PDB file of C-alpha atoms in Angstrom:
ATOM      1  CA  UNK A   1      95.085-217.124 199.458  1.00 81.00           C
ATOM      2  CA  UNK A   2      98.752-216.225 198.841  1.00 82.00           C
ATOM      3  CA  UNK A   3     100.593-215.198 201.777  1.00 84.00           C
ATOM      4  CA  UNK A   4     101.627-211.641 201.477  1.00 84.00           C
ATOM      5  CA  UNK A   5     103.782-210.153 205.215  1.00 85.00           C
ATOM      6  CA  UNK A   6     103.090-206.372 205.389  1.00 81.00           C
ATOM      7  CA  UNK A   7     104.474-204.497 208.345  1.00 79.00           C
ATOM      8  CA  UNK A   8     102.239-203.421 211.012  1.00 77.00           C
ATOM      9  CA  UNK A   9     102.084-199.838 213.131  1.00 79.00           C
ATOM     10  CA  UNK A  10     101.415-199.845 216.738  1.00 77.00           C
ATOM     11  CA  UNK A  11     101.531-196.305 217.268  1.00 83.00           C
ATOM     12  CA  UNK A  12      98.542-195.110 219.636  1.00 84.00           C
ATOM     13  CA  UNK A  13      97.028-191.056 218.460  1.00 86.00           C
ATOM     14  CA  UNK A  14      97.822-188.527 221.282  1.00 91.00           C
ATOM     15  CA  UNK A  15      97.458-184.925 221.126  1.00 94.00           C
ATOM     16  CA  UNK A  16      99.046-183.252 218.631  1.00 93.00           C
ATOM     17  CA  UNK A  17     102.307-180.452 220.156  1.00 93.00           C
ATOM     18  CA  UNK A  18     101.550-177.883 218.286  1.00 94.00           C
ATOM     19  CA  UNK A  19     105.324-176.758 217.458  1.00 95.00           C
ATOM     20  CA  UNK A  20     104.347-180.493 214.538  1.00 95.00           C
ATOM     21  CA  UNK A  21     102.099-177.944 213.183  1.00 96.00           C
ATOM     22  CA  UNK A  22     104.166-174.464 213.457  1.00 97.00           C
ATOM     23  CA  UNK A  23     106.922-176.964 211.897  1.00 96.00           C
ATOM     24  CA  UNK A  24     104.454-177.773 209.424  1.00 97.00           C
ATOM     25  CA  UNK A  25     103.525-174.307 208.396  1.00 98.00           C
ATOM     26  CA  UNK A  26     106.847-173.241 208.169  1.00 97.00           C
ATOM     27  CA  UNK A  27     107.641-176.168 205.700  1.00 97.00           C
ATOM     28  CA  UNK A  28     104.850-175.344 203.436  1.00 98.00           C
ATOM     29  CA  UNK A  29     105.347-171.976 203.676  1.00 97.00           C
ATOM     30  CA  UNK A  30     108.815-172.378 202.302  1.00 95.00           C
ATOM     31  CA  UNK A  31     107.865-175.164 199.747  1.00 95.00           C
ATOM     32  CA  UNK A  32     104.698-173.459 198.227  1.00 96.00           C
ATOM     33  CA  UNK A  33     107.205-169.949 198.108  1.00 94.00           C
ATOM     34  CA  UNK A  34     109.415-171.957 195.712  1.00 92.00           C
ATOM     35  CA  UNK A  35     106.593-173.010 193.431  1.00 94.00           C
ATOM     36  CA  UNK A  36     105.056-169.620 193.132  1.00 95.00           C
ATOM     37  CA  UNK A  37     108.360-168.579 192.162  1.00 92.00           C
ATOM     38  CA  UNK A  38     108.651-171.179 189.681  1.00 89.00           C
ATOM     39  CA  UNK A  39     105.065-170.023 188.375  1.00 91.00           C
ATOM     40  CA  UNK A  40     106.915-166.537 187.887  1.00 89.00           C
ATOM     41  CA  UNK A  41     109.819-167.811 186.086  1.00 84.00           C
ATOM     42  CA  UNK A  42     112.046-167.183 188.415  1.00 79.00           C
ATOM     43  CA  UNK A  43     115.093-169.674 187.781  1.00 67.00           C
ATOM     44  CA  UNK A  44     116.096-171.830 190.698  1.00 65.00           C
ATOM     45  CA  UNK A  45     118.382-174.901 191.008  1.00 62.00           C
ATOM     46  CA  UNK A  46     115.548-177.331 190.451  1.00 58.00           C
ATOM     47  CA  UNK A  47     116.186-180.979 192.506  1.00 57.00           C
ATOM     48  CA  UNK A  48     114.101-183.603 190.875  1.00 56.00           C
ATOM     49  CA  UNK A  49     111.676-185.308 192.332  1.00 54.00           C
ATOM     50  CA  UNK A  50     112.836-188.223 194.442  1.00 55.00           C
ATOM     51  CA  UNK A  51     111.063-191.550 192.602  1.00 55.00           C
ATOM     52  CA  UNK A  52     112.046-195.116 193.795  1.00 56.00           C
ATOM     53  CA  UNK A  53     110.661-196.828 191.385  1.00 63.00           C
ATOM     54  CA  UNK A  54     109.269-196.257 187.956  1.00 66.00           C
ATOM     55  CA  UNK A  55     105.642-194.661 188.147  1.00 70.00           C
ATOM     56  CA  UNK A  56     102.418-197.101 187.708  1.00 75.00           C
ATOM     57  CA  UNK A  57      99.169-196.470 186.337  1.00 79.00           C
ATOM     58  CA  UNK A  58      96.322-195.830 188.894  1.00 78.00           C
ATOM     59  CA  UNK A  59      95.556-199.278 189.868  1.00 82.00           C
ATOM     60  CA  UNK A  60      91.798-200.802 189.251  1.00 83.00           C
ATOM     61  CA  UNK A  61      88.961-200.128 191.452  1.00 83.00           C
ATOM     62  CA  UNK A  62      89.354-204.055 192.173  1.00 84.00           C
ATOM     63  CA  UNK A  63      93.303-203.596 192.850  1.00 86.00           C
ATOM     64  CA  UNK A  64      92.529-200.572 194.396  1.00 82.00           C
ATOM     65  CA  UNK A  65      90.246-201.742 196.560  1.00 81.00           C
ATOM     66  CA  UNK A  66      92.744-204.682 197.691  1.00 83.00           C
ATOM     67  CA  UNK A  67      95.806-202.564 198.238  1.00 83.00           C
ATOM     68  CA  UNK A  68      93.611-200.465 200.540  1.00 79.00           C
ATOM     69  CA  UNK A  69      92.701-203.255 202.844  1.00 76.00           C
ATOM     70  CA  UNK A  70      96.080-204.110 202.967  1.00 78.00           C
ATOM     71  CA  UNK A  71      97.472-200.682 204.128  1.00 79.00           C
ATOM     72  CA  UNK A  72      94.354-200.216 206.691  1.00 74.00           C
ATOM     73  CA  UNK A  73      96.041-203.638 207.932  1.00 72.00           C
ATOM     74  CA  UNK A  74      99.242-202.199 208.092  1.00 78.00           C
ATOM     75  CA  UNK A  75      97.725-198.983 209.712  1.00 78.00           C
ATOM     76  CA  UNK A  76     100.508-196.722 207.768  1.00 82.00           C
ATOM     77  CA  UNK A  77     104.316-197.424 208.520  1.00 83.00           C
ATOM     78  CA  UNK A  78     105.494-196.211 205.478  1.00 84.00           C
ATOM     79  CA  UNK A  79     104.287-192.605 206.628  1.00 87.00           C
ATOM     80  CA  UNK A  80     105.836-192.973 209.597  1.00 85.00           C
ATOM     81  CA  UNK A  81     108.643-191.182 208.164  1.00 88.00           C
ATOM     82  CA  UNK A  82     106.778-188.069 206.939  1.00 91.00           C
ATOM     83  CA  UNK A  83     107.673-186.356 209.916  1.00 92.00           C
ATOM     84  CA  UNK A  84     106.358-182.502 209.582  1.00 95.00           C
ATOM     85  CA  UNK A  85     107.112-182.338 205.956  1.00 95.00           C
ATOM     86  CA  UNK A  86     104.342-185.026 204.616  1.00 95.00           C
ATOM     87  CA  UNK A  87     106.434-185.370 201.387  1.00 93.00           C
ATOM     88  CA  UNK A  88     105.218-182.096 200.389  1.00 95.00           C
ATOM     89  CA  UNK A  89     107.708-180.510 197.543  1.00 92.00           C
ATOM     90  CA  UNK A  90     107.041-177.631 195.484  1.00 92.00           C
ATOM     91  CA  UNK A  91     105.914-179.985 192.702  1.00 91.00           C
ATOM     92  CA  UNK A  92     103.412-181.458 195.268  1.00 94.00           C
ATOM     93  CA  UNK A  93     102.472-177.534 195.279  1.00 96.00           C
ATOM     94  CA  UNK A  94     102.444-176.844 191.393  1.00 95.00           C
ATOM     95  CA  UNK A  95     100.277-180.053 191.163  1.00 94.00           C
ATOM     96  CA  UNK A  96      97.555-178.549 194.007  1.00 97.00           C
ATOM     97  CA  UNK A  97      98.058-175.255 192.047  1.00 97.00           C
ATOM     98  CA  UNK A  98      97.025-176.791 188.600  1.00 96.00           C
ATOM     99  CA  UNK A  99      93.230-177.519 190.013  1.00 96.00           C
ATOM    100  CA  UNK A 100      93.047-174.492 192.447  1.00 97.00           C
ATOM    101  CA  UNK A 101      94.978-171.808 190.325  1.00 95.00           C
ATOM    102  CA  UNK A 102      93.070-168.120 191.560  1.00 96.00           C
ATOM    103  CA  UNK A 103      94.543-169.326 195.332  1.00 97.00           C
ATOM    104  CA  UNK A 104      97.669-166.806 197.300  1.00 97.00           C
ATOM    105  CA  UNK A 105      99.931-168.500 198.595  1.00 97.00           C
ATOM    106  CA  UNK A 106      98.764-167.943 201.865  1.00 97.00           C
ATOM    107  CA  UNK A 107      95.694-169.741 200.489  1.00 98.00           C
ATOM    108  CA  UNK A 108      97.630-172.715 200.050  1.00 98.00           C
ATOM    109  CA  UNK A 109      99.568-172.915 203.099  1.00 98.00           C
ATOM    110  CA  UNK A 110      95.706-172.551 204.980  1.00 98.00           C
ATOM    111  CA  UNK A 111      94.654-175.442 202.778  1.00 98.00           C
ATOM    112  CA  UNK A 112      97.615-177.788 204.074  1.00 98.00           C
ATOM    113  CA  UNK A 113      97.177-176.554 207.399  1.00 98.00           C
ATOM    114  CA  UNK A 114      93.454-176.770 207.683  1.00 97.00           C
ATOM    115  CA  UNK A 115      93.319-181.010 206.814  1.00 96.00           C
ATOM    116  CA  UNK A 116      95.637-181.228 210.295  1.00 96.00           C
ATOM    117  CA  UNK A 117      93.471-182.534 213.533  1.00 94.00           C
ATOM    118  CA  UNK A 118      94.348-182.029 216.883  1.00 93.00           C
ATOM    119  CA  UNK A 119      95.568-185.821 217.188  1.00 92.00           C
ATOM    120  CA  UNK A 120      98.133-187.688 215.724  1.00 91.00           C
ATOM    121  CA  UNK A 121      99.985-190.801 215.611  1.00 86.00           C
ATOM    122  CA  UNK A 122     102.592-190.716 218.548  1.00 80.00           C
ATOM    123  CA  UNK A 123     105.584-191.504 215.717  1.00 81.00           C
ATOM    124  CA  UNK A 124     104.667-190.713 212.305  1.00 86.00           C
ATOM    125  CA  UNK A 125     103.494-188.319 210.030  1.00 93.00           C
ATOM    126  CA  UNK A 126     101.697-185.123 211.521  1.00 95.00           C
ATOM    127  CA  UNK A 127      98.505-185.870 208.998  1.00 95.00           C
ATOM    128  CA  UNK A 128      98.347-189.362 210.485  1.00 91.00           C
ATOM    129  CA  UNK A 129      95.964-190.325 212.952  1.00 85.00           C
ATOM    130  CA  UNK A 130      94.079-194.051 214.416  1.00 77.00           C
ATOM    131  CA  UNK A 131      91.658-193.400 211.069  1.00 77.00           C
ATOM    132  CA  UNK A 132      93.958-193.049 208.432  1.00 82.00           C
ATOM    133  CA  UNK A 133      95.323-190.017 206.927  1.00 90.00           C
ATOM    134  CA  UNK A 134      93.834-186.607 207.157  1.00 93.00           C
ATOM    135  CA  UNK A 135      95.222-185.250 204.268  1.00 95.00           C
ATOM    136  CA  UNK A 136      92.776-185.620 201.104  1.00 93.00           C
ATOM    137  CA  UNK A 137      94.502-187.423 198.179  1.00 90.00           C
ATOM    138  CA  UNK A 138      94.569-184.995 195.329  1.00 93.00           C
ATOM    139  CA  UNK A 139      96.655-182.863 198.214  1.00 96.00           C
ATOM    140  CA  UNK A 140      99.283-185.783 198.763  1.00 94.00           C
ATOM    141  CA  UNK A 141     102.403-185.981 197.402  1.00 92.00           C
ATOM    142  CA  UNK A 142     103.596-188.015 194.767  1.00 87.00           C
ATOM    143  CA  UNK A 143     105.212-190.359 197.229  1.00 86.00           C
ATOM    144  CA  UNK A 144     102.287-190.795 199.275  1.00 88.00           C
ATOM    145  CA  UNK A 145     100.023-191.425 196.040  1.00 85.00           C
ATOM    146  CA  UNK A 146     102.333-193.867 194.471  1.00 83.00           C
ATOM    147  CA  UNK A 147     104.553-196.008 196.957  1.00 85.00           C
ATOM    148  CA  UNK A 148     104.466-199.446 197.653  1.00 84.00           C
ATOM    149  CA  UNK A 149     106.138-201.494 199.943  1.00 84.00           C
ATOM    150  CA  UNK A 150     107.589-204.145 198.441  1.00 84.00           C
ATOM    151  CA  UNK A 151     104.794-207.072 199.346  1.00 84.00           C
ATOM    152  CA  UNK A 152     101.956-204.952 197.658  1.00 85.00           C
ATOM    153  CA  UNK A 153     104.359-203.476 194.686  1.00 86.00           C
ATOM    154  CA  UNK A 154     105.459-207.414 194.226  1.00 85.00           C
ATOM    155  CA  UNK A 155     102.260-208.017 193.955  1.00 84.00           C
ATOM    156  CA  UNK A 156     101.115-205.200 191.818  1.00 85.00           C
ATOM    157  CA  UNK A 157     103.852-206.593 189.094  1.00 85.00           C
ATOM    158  CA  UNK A 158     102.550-209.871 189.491  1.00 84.00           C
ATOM    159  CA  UNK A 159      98.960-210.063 189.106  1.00 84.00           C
ATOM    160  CA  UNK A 160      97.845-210.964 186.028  1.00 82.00           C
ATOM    161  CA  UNK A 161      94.547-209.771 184.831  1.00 80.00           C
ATOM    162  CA  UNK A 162      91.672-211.929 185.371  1.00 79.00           C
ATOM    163  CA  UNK A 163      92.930-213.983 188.112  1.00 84.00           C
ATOM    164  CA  UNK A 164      91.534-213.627 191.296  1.00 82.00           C
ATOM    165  CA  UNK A 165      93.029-211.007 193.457  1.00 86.00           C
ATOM    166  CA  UNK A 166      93.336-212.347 197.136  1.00 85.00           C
ATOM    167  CA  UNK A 167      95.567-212.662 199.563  1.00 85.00           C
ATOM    168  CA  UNK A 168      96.241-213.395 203.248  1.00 87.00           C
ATOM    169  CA  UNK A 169      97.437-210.361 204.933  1.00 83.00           C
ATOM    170  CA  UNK A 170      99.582-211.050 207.610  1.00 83.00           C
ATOM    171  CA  UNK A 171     100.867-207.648 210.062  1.00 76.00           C
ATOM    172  CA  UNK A 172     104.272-208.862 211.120  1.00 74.00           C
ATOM    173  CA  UNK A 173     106.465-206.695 213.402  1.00 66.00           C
ATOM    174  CA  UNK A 174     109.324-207.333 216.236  1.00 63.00           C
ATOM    175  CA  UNK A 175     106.175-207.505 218.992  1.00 62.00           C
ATOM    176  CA  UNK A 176     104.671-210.790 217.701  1.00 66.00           C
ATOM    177  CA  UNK A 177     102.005-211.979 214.457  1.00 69.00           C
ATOM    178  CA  UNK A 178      98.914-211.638 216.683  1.00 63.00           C
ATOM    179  CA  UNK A 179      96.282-211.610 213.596  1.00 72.00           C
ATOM    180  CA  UNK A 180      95.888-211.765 209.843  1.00 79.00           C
ATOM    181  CA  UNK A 181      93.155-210.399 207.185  1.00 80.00           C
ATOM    182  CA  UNK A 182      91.824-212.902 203.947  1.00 85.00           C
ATOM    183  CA  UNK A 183      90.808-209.956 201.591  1.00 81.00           C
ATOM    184  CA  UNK A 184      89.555-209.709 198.468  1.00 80.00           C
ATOM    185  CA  UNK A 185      89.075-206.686 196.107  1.00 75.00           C
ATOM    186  CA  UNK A 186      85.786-206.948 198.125  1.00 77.00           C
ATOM    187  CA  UNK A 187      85.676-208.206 201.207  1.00 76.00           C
ATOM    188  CA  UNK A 188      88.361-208.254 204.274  1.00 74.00           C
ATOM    189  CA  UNK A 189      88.027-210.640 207.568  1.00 79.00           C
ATOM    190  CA  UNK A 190      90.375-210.160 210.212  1.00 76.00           C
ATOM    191  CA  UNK A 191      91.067-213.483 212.031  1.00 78.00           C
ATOM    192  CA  UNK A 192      93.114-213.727 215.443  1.00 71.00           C
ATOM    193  CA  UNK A 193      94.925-216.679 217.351  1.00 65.00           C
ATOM    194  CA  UNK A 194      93.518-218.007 219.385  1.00 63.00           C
ATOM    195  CA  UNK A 195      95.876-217.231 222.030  1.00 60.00           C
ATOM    196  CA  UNK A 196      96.267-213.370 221.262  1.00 52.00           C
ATOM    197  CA  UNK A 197      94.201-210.154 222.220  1.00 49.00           C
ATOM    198  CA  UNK A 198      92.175-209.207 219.459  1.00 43.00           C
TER     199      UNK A 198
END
């Protein structure tokens, strides 16, 4: 079981303030405007999309399965940037408007808002929450659907087809290493010290 040190969120869910969600809204709003207008032709300065590394493909169930243990380990500290905005860009928008194309924009900005609970991470994104994220994946952006951090995208690159596809997951942040998880593409058990709350 390779080692691989992921970092690890501690962040309890409280009630969400609802001026996250006005924020939200209002980001949307002005995100989903911009695509309609690009839908209309209507020529404006056009920022590319911000990509940190080169796309992959989608990953196999097996790899899928994998990476997902690991980030439920992690419990989502690469979203705890996403603030109020979620990633969402107008291309995140022209993507959602590809599969749902008869929908107003007021339609859409309803559709982002509706996935939001009324809990959410103390820190983090305002679609985060104890479970995971509330935001379904076709609806994600691009950077939520295809970042790594760079254990798992090391890992990604590195796995050669065929060979097994384990690893010993260990949550590591400035607090302590309390616990670890030996997963599998189908199986994940969480082990503690001895000495530490589980």
């Amino acid at each position: 079981y390779p080692v691989l040190v992921i970092p690890q969120n501690h962040d309890v869910s409280t009630p969400l303030d609802p001026a996250r969600r006005d924020a939200l809204r209002a980001h949307v709003s002005r995100v989903a405007m911009r695509a309609f207008d690009h839908l209309r032709g209507v020529t404006t300065e056009d920022p590319p999309q911000i990509i940190v590394r080169p796309l992959l493909p989608p990953p196999s169930r097996e790899m899928g399965d994998f990476l997902m243990a690991a980030c439920i380990a992690c419990r989502g500290s690469c979203c705890k940037s996403g603030a109020e905005h979620a990633y969402i860009t107008h291309h995140t928008i022209l993507a959602y408007l590809e599969q749902h194309p008869d929908q107003s924009l007021e339609q859409v900005v309803d559709a982002y808002l509706q996935p939001v609970t009324t809990v959410s991470l103390s820190r983090g994104c305002v679609y985060q929450h104890a479970e995971g994220c509330s935001l379904p994946r076709d609806m994600r952006s691009i950077t939520c659907n295809q970042y790594y951090c760079e254990p798992l995208y090391s890992l990604r690159m590195g796995h050669v087809d065929g060979e097994p596809l384990r690893g010993f997951l260990v949550a590591e942040d400035d607090q302590s290493i309390g616990w670890g998880i030996f997963a599998t593409s189908d199986n994940a058990t969480t082990v503690h010290r001895p000495d530490a709350a589980s």
